[in-house]
XYZ file of C-alpha atoms in Angstrom:
524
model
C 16.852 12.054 -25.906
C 17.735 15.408 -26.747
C 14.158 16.393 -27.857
C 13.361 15.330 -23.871
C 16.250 16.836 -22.073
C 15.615 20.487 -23.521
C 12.073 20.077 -21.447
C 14.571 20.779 -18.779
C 16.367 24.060 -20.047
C 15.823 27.018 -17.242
C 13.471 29.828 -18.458
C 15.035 32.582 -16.533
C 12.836 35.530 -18.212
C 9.752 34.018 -15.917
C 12.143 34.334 -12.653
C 9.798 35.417 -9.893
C 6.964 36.771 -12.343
C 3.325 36.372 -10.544
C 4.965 34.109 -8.092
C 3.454 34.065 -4.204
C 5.442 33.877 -1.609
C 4.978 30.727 0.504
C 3.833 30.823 3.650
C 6.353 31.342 6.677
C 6.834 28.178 8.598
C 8.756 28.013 11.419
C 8.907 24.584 11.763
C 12.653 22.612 10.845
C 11.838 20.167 7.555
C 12.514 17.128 9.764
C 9.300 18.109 11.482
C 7.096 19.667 8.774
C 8.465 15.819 6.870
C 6.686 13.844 9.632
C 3.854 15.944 9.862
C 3.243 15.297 5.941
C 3.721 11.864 6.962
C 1.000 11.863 9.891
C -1.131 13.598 7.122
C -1.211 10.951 4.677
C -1.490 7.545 7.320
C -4.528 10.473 8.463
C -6.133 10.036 5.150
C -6.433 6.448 5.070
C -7.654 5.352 8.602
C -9.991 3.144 8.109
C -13.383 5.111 9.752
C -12.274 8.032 7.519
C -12.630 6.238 4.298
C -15.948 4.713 5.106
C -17.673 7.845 6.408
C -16.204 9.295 2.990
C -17.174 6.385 0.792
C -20.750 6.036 2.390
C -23.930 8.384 1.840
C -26.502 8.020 4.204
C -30.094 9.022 2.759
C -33.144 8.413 4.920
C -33.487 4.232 3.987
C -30.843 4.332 0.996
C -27.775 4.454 0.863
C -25.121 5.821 -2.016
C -21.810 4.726 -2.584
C -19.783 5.303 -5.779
C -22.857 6.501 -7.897
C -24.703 3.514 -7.050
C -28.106 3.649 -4.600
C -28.837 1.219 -2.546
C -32.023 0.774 -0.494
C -32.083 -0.443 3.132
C -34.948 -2.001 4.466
C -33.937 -4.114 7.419
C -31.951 -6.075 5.210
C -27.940 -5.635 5.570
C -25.424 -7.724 5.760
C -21.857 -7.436 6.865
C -18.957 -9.525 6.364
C -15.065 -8.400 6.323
C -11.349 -9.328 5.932
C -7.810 -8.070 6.583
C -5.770 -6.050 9.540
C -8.087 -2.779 8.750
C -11.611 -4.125 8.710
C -12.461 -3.920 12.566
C -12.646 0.066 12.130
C -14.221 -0.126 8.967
C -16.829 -2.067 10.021
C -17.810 -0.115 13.184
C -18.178 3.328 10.877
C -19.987 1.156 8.855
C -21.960 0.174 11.800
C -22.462 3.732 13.044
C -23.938 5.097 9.401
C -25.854 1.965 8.292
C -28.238 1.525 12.145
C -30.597 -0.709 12.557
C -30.586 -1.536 9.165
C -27.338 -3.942 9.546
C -29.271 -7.339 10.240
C -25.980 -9.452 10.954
C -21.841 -9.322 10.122
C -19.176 -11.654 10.418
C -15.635 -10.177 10.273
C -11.829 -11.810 10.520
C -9.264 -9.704 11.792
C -5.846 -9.955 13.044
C -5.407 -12.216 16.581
C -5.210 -10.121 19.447
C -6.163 -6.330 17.266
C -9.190 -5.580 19.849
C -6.630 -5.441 22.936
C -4.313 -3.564 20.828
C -6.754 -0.807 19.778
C -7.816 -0.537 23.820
C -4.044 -0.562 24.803
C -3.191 2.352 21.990
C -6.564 4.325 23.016
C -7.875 3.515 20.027
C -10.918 2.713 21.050
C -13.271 4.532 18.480
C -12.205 1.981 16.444
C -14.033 -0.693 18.105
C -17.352 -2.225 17.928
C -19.876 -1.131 20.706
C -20.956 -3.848 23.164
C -24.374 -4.054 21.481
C -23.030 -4.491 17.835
C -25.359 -7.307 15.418
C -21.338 -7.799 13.882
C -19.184 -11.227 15.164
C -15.886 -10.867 15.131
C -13.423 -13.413 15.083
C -9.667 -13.464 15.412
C -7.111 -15.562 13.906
C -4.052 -15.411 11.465
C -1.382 -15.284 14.252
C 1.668 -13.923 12.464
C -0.366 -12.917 9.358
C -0.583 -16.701 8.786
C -3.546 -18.790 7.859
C -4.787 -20.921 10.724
C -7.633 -23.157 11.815
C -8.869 -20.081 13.703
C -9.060 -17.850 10.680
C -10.620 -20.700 8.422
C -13.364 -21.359 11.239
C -14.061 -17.459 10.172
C -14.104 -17.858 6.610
C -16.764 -20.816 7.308
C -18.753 -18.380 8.971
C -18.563 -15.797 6.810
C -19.370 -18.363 3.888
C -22.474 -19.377 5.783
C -24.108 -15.761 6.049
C -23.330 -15.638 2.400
C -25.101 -18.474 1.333
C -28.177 -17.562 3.346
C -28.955 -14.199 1.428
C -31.963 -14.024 -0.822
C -32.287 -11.612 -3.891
C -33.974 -9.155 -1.179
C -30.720 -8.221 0.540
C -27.405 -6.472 0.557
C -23.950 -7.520 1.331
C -21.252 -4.990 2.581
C -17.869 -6.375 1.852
C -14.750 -4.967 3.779
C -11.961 -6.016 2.787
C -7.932 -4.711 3.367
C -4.549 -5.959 3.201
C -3.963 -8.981 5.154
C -7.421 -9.838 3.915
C -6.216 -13.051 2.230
C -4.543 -14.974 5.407
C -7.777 -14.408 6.975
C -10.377 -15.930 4.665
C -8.248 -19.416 3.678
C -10.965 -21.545 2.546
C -9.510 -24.459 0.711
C -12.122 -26.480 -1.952
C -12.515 -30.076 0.093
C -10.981 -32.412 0.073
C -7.445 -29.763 0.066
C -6.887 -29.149 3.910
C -5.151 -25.765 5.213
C -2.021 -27.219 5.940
C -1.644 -28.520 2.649
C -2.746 -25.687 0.373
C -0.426 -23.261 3.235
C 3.029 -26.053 1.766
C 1.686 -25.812 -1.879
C 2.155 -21.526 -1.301
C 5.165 -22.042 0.731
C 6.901 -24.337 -1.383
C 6.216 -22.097 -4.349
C 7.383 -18.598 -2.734
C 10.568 -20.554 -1.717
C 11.141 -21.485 -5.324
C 10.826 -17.977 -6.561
C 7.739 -18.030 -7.679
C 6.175 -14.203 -8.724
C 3.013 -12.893 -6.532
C 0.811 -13.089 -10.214
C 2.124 -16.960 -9.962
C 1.038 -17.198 -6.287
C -2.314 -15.448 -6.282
C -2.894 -17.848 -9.478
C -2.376 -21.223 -7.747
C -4.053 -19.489 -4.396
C -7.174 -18.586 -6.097
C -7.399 -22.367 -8.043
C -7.460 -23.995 -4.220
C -9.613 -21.744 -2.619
C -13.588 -21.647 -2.332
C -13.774 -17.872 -1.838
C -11.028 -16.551 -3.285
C -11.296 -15.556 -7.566
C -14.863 -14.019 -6.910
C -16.146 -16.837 -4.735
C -17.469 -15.203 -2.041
C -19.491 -12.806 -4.259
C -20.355 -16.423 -5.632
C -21.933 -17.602 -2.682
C -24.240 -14.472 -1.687
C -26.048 -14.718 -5.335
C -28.587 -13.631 -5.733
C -27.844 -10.448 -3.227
C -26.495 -7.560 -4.085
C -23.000 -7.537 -3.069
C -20.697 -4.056 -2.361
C -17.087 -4.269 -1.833
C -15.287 -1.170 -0.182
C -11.761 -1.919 -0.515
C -8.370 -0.695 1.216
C -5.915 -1.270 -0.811
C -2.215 -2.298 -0.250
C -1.217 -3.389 -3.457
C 0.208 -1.322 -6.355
C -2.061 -0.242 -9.070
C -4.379 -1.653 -7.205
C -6.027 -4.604 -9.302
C -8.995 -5.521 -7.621
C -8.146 -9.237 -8.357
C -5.102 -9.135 -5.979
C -6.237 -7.703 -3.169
C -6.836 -10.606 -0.473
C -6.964 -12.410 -3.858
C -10.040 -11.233 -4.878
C -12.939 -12.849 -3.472
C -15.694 -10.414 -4.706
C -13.891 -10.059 -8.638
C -14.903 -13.188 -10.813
C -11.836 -14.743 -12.189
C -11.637 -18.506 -13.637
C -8.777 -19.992 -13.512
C -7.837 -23.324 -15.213
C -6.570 -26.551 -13.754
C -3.898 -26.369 -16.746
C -2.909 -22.799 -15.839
C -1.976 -24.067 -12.474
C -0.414 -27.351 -13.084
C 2.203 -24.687 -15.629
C 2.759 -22.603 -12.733
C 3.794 -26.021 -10.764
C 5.710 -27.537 -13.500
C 7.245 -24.567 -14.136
C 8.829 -24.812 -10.622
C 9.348 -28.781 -10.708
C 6.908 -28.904 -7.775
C 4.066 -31.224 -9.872
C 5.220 -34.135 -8.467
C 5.216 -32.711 -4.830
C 2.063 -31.726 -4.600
C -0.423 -33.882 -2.501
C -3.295 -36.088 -3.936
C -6.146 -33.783 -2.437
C -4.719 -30.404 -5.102
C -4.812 -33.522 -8.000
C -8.209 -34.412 -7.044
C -9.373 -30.566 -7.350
C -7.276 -29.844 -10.325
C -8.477 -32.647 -12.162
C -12.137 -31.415 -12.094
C -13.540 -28.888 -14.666
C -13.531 -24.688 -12.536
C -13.606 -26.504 -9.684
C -14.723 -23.200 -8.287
C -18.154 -23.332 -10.245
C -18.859 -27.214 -9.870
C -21.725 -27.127 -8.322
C -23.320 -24.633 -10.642
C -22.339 -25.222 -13.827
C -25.735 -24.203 -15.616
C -26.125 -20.568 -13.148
C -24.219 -17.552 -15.055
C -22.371 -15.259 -12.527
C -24.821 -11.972 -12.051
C -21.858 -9.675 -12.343
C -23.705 -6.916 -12.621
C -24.881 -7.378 -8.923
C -21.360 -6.869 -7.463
C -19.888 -3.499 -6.977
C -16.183 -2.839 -6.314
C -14.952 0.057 -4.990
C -11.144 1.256 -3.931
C -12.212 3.368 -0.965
C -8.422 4.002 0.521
C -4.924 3.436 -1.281
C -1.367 5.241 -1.645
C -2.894 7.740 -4.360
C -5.241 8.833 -1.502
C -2.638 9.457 0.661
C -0.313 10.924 -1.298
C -3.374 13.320 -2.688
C -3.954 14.600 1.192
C 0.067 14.481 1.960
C 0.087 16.908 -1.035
C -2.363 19.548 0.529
C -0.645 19.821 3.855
C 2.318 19.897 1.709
C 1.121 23.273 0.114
C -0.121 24.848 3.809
C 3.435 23.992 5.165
C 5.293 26.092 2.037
C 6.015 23.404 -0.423
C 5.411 23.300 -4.047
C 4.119 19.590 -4.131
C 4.817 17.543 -7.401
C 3.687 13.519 -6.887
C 6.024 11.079 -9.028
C 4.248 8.177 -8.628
C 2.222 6.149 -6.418
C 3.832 2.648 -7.846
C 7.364 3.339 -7.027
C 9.306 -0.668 -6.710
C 12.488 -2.661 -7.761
C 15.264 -2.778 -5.437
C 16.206 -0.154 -2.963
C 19.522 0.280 -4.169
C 17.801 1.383 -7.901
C 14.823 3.483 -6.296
C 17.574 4.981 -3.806
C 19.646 6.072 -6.605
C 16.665 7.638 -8.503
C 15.520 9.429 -5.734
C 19.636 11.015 -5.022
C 19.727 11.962 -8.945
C 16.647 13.489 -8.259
C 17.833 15.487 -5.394
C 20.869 16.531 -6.927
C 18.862 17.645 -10.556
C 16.455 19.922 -8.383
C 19.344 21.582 -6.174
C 21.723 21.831 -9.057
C 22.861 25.936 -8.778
C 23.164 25.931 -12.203
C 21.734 23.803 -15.392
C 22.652 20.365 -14.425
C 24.427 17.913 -16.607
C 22.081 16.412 -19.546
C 23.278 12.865 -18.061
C 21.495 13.459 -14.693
C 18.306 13.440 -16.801
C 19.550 10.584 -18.922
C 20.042 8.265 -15.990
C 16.775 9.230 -14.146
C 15.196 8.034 -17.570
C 17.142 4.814 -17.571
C 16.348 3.692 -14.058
C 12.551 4.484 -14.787
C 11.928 0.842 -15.910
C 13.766 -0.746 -12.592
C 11.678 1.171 -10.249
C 8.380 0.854 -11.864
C 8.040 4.813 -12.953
C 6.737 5.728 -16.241
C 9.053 7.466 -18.365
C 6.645 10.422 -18.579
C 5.937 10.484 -14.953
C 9.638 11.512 -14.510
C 9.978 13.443 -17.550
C 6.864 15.706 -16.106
C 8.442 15.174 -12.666
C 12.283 16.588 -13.927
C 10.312 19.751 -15.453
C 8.428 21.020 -12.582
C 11.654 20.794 -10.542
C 13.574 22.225 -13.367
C 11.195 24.734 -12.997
C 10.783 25.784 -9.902
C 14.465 26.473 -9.686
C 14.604 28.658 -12.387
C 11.361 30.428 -12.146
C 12.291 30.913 -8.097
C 8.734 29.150 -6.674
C 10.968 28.369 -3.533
C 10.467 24.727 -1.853
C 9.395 22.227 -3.448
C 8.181 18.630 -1.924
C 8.438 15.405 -4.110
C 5.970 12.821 -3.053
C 5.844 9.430 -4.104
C 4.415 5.875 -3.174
C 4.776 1.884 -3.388
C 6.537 -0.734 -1.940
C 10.037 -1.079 -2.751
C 12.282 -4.804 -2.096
C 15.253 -5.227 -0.602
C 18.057 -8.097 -1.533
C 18.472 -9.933 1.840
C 22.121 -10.376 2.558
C 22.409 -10.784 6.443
C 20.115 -11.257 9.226
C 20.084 -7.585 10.834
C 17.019 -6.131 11.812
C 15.027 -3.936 9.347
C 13.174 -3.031 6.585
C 13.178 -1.333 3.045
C 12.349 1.756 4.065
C 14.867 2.083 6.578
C 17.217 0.809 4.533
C 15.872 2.818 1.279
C 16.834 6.133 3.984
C 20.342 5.169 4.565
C 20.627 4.664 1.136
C 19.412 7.631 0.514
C 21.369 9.488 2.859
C 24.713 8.171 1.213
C 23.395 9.616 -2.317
C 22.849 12.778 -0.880
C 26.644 13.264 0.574
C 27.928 16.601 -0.618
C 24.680 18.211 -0.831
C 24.596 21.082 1.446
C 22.858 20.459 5.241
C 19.394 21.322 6.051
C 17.575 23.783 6.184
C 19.359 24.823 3.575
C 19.966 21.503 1.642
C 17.230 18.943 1.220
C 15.434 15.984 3.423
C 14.517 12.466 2.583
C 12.168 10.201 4.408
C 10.713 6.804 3.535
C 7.952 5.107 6.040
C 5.404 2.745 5.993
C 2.047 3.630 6.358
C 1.020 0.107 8.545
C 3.370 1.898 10.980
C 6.037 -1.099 11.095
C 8.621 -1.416 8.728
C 10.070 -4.749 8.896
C 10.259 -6.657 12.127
C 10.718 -3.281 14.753
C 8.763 -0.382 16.156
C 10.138 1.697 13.446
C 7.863 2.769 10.545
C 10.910 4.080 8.426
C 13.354 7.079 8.556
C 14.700 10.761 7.789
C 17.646 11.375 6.612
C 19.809 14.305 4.364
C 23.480 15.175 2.793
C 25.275 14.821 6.440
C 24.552 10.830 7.302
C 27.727 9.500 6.130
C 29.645 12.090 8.308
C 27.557 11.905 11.510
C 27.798 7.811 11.114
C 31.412 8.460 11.009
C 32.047 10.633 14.123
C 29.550 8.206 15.962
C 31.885 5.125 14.881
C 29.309 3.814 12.723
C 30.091 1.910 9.217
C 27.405 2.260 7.345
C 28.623 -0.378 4.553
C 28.729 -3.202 7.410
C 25.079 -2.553 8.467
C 23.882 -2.220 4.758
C 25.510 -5.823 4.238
C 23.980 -7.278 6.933
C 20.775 -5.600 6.600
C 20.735 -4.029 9.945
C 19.282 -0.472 9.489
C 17.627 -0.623 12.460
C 20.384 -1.182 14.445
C 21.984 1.499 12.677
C 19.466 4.121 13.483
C 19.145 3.571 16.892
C 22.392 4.268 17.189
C 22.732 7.074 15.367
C 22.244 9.915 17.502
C 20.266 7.955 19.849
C 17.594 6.863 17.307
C 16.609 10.679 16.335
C 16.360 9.888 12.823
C 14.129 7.154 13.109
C 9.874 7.484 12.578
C 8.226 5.886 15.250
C 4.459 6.693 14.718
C 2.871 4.004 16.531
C 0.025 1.970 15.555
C -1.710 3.153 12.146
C -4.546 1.103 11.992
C -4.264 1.366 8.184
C -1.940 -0.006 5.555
C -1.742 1.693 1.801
C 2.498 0.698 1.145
C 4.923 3.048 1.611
C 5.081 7.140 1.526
C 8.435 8.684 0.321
C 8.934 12.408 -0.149
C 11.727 14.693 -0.804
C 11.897 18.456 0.730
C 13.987 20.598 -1.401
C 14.201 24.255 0.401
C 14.653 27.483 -2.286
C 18.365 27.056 -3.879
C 20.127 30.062 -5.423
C 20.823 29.715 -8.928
C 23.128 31.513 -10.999
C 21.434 32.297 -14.046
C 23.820 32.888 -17.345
């Protein structure tokens, strides 16, 4: 430990040596904190990462390294609350070349986009691509399984001569619920729900998900052999594995009756499952039955992560830079419990504005929490060094960025989410720090642009929240307990603290960042 903390020792003989000045910005570091914000949700809409995934040449196309050529023989299909922008860029770039698409997408998104004047998001009245809505309440439903069926179907009728474009994003998986006969939605939808109830991890899910489903674990990619299949992928999961995302119906992935029936018997739920998930469990990859002798072509299929939190966070950190901030990204997998990450992030805080060489037990608990929150010990040890050093080498403000998707323990039935609640918690670990602009900022917000069940996307908040809650009247223990953060934001100081960026269009987790302005140090 001691070999690790002296990484952290100031060098004060490189104070201010070769050091620019940033550049002067005016603006208060609320505001320059939602404009990094409004910078990375830019990054990820879903006709930017498209255009920049897709290169038009003449009749080919290249994407990822790989060239494609397009003769009149295109197809479309798509999946998840994203896709309906994705697939009109792809529309615009790909011409008359696109033969036919099928795409699910949220119920009611088109009326949304024309109510938010989003409309360049939308198909044009003349577009060869079907879409279909379903999954009210990000739910599977006979409406989004009549999709999948079509989708299937456009699959199946491709011939070695053509090329399937795969969209996919998060929310992809409620919309393509195709359940292997004779399982029917509602039953394979209790199976799920009777499993998340029981505790059962999102690896144990997407395992029992992917054994009941005809498209899921590679199956679509299944059904358009022998085409050529390409799968441009927004993701919303951490790290994210390919395999997870809308459970992976383009990534091969056999999983074994036996697998599943330990995932159920693990849970006690064998004997509650219905005859129909026996009957499918009992055959051999049910998946595969009716082609047990045909070898998957894998090398036909092409997946590629087009949009995600590292891209964000990667484009949050250039506007970072034009604004005055040194940025320095943590991680993009930041999770665990909001009370852990909101901790980290206050140690954090209180290591970079330290005035003098903080305590070696700062550093020591930063390293212990690293394995709650999902952060690599080196990723903070790297992290605690650039902020060591750019308060003792005097590079002014500095701008910690970080991603993921925290949890949060549900103990009441206020009205939230975790990164509202990961903000208040934050602001409570900041107390005593001095006030902006000369003390530092916190804000947590989801990049789908809803955090939890409000109009809220997240929060700001610094070192004075605990004192402004309590000249307002405002316990902020009694709205942590019951989980109400929104409530608690809205009334603080009539809702200034809250982000409200309206609809995203796009979904890549969470953004958090922390704005430390230049401290004074006294150097001994």
């Amino acid at each position: 430990m001691a070999r690790v903390l002296s990484l952290f020792r100031p060098k004060p003989f490189l104070a201010f040596v070769g050091r620019r000045k940033p550049p002067l910005c005016k603006m208060s570091l609320d505001s320059r904190a939602q404009e990094v914000f409004a910078t990375a949700v830019g990054a990820v809409q879903p006709d930017t990462v498209v255009r920049q995934s897709i290169e038009r040449k003449e009749d080919s196309v290249i994407i990822d390294g790989h060239k494609y050529a397009l003769k009149h023989n295109l197809h479309l299909v798509g999946f998840g609350k994203a896709v309906l922008g994705m697939a009109a860029e792809a529309e615009k770039i790909m011409g008359d070349h696109l033969v036919k698409g099928v795409i699910s997408v949220p119920h009611g998104i088109q009326e949304t986009l024309k109510q938010n004047g989003k409309e360049h998001l939308l198909l044009k009245e003349n577009s060869r691509i079907k879409v279909m809505e379903g999954a009210k309440h990000n739910l599977p439903d006979a409406d989004a399984q009549k999709a999948a069926e079509g989708i299937a179907q456009l699959a199946r009728e491709l011939t070695e001569k053509d090329l399937l474009l795969v969209l996919i994003s998060g929310g992809g998986s409620a919309l393509l619920p195709a359940p292997i006969p004779p399982i029917s939605l509602q039953e394979k939808f209790d199976v799920t729900r009777k499993l998340a109830a029981a505790g059962a991890t999102i690896q144990e899910l997407n395992t029992v998900r992917r054994a009941l489903s005809f498209l899921k674990g590679g199956g679509l990619a299944h059904c358009a052999q022998p085409a050529k299949v390409v799968a441009l992928i927004l993701s919303d999961v951490i790290g994210d594995p390919l395999d997870f995302i809308a459970s992976g119906p383009t990534v091969r992935s056999d999983v074994w009756p036996e697998e599943v029936l330990s995932v159920l018997d693990r849970y006690k739920l064998v004997d509650a499952i219905p005859a129909s998930v026996k009957d499918v469990l009992g055959r051999l990859s049910p998946q595969r039955e009716k082609n047990k002798d045909e070898t998957d072509k894998s090398e036909n299929v092409h997946n590629v992560v087009i949009g995600s939190n590292s891209v964000a966070l990667k484009c949050a950190g250039r506007r970072v830079r034009e604004l005055g901030f040194r940025p320095v990204v943590l991680s993009p997998g930041v999770c665990g419990d909001v009370r852990a990450v909101s901790r980290l992030y206050g140690l954090l805080a209180r290591f970079a504005c330290s005035r003098e060489e903080p305590p070696p037990e700062i550093a020591a608990e930063v390293l212990r929490l690293g394995p709650e929150v999902g952060v690599e010990s080196w990723d903070l040890c790297r992290t605690m060094q650039v902020l060591g050093e750019g308060r003792t080498e005097g590079w002014g403000a500095t701008c910690l960025l970080a991603g993921g998707e925290p949890t949060v323990e549900l103990t009441g039935k206020g009205r939230g989410g975790r990164n509202q609640e990961l903000a208040l918690r934050v602001g409570l670990e900041l107390r005593g720090l001095e006030l902006p602009p000369k003390g530092p900022v916190f804000l947590s917000g989801g990049t789908d642009g809803q955090d939890g069940p409000t109009e809220a996307a997240g929060a700001i908040t610094d070192g004075g929240l605990y004192e402004e809650a309590q000249a307002q009247g405002l316990d902020i223990n009694n709205f942590l307990t019951n989980n109400d953060s929104f409530t608690f934001f809205s009334r603080l100081s009539s809702g200034q603290r809250l982000l409200v960026p309206g609809l995203t269009c796009t979904n890549v987790m969470d953004v958090h960042m922390l704005l430390i302005p230049p401290i004074p140090i006294n150097i001994r």
